[in-house]
Short mmCIF file of C-alpha atoms in Angstrom, two decimals:
data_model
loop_
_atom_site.label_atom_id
_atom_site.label_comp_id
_atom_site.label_asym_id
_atom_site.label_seq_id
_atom_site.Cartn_x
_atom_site.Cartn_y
_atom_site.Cartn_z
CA UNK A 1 12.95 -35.85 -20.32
CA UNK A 2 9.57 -35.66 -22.63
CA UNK A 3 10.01 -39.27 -22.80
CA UNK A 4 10.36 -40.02 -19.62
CA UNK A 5 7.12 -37.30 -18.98
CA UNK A 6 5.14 -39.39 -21.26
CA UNK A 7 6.23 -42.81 -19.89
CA UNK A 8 5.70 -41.94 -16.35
CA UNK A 9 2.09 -39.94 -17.20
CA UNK A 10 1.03 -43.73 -19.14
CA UNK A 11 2.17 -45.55 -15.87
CA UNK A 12 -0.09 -43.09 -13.95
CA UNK A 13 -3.13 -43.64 -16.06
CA UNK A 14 -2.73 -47.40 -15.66
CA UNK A 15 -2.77 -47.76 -12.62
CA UNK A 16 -5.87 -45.08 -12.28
CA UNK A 17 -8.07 -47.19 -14.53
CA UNK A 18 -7.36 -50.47 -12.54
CA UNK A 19 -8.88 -48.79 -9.41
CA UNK A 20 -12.29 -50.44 -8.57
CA UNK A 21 -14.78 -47.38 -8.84
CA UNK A 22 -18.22 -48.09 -7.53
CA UNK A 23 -20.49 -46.83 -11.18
CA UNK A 24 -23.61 -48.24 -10.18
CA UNK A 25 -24.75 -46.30 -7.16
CA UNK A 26 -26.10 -43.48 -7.20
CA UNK A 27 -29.92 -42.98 -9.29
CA UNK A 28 -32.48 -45.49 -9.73
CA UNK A 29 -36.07 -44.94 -10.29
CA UNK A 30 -39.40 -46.76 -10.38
CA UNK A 31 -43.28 -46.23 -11.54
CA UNK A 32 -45.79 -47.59 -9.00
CA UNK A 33 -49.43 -48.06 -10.10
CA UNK A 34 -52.46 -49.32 -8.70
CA UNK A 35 -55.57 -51.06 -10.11
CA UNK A 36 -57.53 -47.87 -9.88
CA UNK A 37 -55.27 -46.14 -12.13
CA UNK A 38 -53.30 -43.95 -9.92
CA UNK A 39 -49.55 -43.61 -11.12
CA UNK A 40 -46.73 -42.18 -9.52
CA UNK A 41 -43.08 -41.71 -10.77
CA UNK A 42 -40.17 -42.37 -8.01
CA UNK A 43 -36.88 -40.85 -8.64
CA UNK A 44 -34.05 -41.47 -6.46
CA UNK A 45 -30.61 -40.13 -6.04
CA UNK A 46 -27.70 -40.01 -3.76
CA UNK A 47 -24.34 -39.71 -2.96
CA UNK A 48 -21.71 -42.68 -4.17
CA UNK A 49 -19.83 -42.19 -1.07
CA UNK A 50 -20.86 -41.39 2.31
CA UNK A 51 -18.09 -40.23 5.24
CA UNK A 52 -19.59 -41.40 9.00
CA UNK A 53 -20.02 -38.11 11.52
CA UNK A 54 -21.07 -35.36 8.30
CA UNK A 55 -24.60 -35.57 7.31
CA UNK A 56 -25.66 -37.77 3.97
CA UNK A 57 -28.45 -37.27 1.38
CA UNK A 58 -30.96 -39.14 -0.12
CA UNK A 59 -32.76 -37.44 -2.48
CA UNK A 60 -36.77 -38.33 -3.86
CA UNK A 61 -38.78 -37.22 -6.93
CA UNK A 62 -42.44 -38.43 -6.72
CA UNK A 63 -44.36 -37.15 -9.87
CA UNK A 64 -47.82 -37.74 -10.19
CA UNK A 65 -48.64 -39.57 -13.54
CA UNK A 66 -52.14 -40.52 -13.44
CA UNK A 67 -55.10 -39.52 -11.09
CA UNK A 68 -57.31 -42.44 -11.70
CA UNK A 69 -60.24 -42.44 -9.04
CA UNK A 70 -58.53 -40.37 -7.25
CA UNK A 71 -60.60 -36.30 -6.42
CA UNK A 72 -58.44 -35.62 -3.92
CA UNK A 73 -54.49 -35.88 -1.94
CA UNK A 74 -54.88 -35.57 1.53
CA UNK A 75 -51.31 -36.38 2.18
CA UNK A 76 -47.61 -38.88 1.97
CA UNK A 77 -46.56 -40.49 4.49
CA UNK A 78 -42.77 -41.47 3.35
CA UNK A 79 -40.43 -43.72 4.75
CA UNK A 80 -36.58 -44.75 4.15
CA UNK A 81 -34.38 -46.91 6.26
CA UNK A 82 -30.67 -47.03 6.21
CA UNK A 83 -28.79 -50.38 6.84
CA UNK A 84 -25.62 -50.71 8.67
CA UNK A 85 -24.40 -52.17 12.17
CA UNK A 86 -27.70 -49.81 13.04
CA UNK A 87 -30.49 -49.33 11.13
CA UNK A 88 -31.91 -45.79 10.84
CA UNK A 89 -35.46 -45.16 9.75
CA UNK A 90 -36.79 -41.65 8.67
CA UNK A 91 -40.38 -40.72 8.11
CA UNK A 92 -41.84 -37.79 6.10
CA UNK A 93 -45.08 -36.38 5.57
CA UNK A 94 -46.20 -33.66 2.91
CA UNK A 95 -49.80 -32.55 3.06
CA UNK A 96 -51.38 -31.97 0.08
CA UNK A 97 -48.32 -33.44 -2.49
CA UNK A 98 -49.71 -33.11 -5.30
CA UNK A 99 -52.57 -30.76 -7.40
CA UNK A 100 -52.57 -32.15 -10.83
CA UNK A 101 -50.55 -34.24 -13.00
CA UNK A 102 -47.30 -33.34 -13.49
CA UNK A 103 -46.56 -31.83 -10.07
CA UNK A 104 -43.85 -33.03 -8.32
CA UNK A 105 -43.02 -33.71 -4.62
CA UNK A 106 -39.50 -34.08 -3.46
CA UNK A 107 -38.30 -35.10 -0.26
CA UNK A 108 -34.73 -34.98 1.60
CA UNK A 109 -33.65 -38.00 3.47
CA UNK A 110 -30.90 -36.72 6.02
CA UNK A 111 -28.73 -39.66 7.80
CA UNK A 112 -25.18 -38.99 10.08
CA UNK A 113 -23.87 -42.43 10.39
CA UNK A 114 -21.04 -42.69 13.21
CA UNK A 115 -17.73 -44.88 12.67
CA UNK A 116 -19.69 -47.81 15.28
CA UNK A 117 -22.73 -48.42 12.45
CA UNK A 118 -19.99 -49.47 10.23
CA UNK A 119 -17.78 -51.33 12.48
CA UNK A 120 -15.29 -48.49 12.07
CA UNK A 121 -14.46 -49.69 8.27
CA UNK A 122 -11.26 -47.85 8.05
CA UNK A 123 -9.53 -48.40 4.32
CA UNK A 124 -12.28 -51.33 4.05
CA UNK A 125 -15.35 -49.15 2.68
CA UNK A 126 -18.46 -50.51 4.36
CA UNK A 127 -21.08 -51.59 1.85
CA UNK A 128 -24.61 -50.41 3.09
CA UNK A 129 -28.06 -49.97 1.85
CA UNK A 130 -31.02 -48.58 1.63
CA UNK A 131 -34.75 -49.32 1.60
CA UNK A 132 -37.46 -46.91 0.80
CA UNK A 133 -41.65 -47.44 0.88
CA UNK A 134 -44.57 -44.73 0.68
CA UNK A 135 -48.27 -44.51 1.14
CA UNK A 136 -50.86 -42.18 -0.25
CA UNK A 137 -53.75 -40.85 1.58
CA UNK A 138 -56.73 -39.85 -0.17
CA UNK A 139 -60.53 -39.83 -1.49
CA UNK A 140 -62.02 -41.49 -4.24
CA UNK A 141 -64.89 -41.00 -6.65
CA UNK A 142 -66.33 -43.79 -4.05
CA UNK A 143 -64.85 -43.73 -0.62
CA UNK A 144 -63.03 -41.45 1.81
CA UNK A 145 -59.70 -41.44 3.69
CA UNK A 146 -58.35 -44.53 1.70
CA UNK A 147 -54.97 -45.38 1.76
CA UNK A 148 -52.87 -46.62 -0.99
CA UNK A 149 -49.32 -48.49 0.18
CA UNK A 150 -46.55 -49.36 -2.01
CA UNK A 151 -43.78 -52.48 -1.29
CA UNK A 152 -40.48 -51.88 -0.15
CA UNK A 153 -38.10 -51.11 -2.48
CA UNK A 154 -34.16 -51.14 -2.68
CA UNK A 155 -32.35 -48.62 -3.56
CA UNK A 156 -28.71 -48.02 -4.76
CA UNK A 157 -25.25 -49.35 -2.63
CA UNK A 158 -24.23 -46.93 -0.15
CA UNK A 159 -19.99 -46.85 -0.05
CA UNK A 160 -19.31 -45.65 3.41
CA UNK A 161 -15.86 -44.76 5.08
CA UNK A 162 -14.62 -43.46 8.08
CA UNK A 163 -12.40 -40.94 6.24
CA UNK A 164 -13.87 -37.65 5.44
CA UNK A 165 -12.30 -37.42 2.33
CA UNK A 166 -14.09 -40.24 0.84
CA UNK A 167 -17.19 -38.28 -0.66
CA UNK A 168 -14.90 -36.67 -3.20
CA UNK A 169 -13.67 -39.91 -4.32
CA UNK A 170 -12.49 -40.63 -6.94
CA UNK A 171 -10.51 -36.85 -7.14
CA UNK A 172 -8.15 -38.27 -4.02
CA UNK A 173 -6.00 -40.73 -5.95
CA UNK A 174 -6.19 -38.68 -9.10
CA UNK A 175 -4.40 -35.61 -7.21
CA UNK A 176 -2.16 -38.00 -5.32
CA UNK A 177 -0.94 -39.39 -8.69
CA UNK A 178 -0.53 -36.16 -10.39
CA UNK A 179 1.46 -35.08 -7.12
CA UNK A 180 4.12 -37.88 -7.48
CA UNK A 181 4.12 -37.81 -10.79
CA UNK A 182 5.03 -33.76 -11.07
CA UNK A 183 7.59 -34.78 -8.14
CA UNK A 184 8.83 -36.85 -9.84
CA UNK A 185 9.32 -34.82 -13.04
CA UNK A 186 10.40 -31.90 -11.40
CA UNK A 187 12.72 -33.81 -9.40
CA UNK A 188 14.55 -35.22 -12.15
CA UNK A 189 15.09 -32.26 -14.22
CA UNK A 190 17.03 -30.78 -11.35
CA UNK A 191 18.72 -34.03 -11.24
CA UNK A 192 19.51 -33.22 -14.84
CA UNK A 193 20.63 -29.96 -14.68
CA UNK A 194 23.26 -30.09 -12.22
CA UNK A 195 24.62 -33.32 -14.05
CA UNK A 196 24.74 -31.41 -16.99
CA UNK A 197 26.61 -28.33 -15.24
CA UNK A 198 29.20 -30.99 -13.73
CA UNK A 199 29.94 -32.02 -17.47
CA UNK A 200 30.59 -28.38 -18.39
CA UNK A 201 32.94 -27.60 -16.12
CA UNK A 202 35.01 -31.03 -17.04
CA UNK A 203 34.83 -29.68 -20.53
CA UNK A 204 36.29 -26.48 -19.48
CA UNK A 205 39.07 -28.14 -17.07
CA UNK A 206 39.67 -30.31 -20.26
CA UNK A 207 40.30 -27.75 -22.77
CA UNK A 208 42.39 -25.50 -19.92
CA UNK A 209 44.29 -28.52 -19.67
CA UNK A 210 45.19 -28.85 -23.18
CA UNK A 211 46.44 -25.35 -23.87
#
């Protein structure tokens, strides 16, 4: 049976490492700087796996790097757009983001996608994206009110599914494995026990037999 335990448990792993895990979602990050020296550090971060009808997070890090010109942060004006069948757009705005270098402001992207913005995927995990830009009001040693944009950048592959129990992948086959695979064991070493009870009692009819 410890053979069979370890043949079965090898089997398992197999197949678990063939299973096409999605490693590259999930954080990216970017420095934006302008010619008047302003520098701002963008770090993003979210879920691998989103479930449609439960609310998904995107998470952003902006940490100031380098004033330049700037005297003063009036405010950020944020922006990130989700792309499925629908395309959902959220804006943010924090007065005042930042007081010196090294302070950080972080902002929550919230998104509830429904099972119609990805074409109710089913099994087939619907690939989306996301797309994030920002602007910075504020005055300079020379002008007021001026306003510093960014591009639009890409962020990391969103894996979305119509089955809640996506967003703890990849736990889900890993406990369905170790379910059949303890089933399994268990199963046969009943299997084994009541064979080997049926041989004892031909050994005893055997040797009653004899005498």
């Amino acid at each position: 049976m410890r053979g069979t335990g370890v043949i079965l448990g090898i089997v398992l792993l197999f197949i678990l490492v063939q299973m096409p895990i999605q490693a590259d979602a999930g954080q990216t990050g970017r420095t934006p700087t302008w010619q008047n020296g302003l520098q701002i550090d963008v770090d993003v971060e979210n879920s691998d796996y989103w479930a449609t009808g439960s609310v998904s997070e995107i998470f952003f890090t902006l940490t100031l790097l380098d004033v330049g010109s700037i005297t003063d942060f009036k405010s950020l004006i944020f922006e990130v757009t989700v792309m499925t069948e629908i395309n959902y757009t959220g804006t943010f705005t924090v007065i005042d983001p930042w007081n010196a270098v090294g302070d950080e402001s972080r902002i929550v992207g919230r998104f509830t996608v429904t099972n119609e913005d990805v074409n109710n995927a089913g099994w087939d995990i619907y690939m989306a994206s996301f797309y994030y830009n920002f602007s910075v009001m504020a005055d300079t040693t020379s002008d007021t009110d001026i306003r510093f944009y960014t591009h639009v950048y890409e962020g990391t592959p969103l894996n979305i599914s119509t089955f809640s129990f996506i967003v703890f992948w990849p736990f889900p086959p890993i406990v369905l494995m170790a379910g059949v695979y303890w089933s399994l064991y268990i199963g046969l070493k009943r299997f084994n026990k009541r064979f080997e009870g049926l041989e004892s009692n031909n050994t005893e009819t055997e040797k009653s037999e004899d005498q």
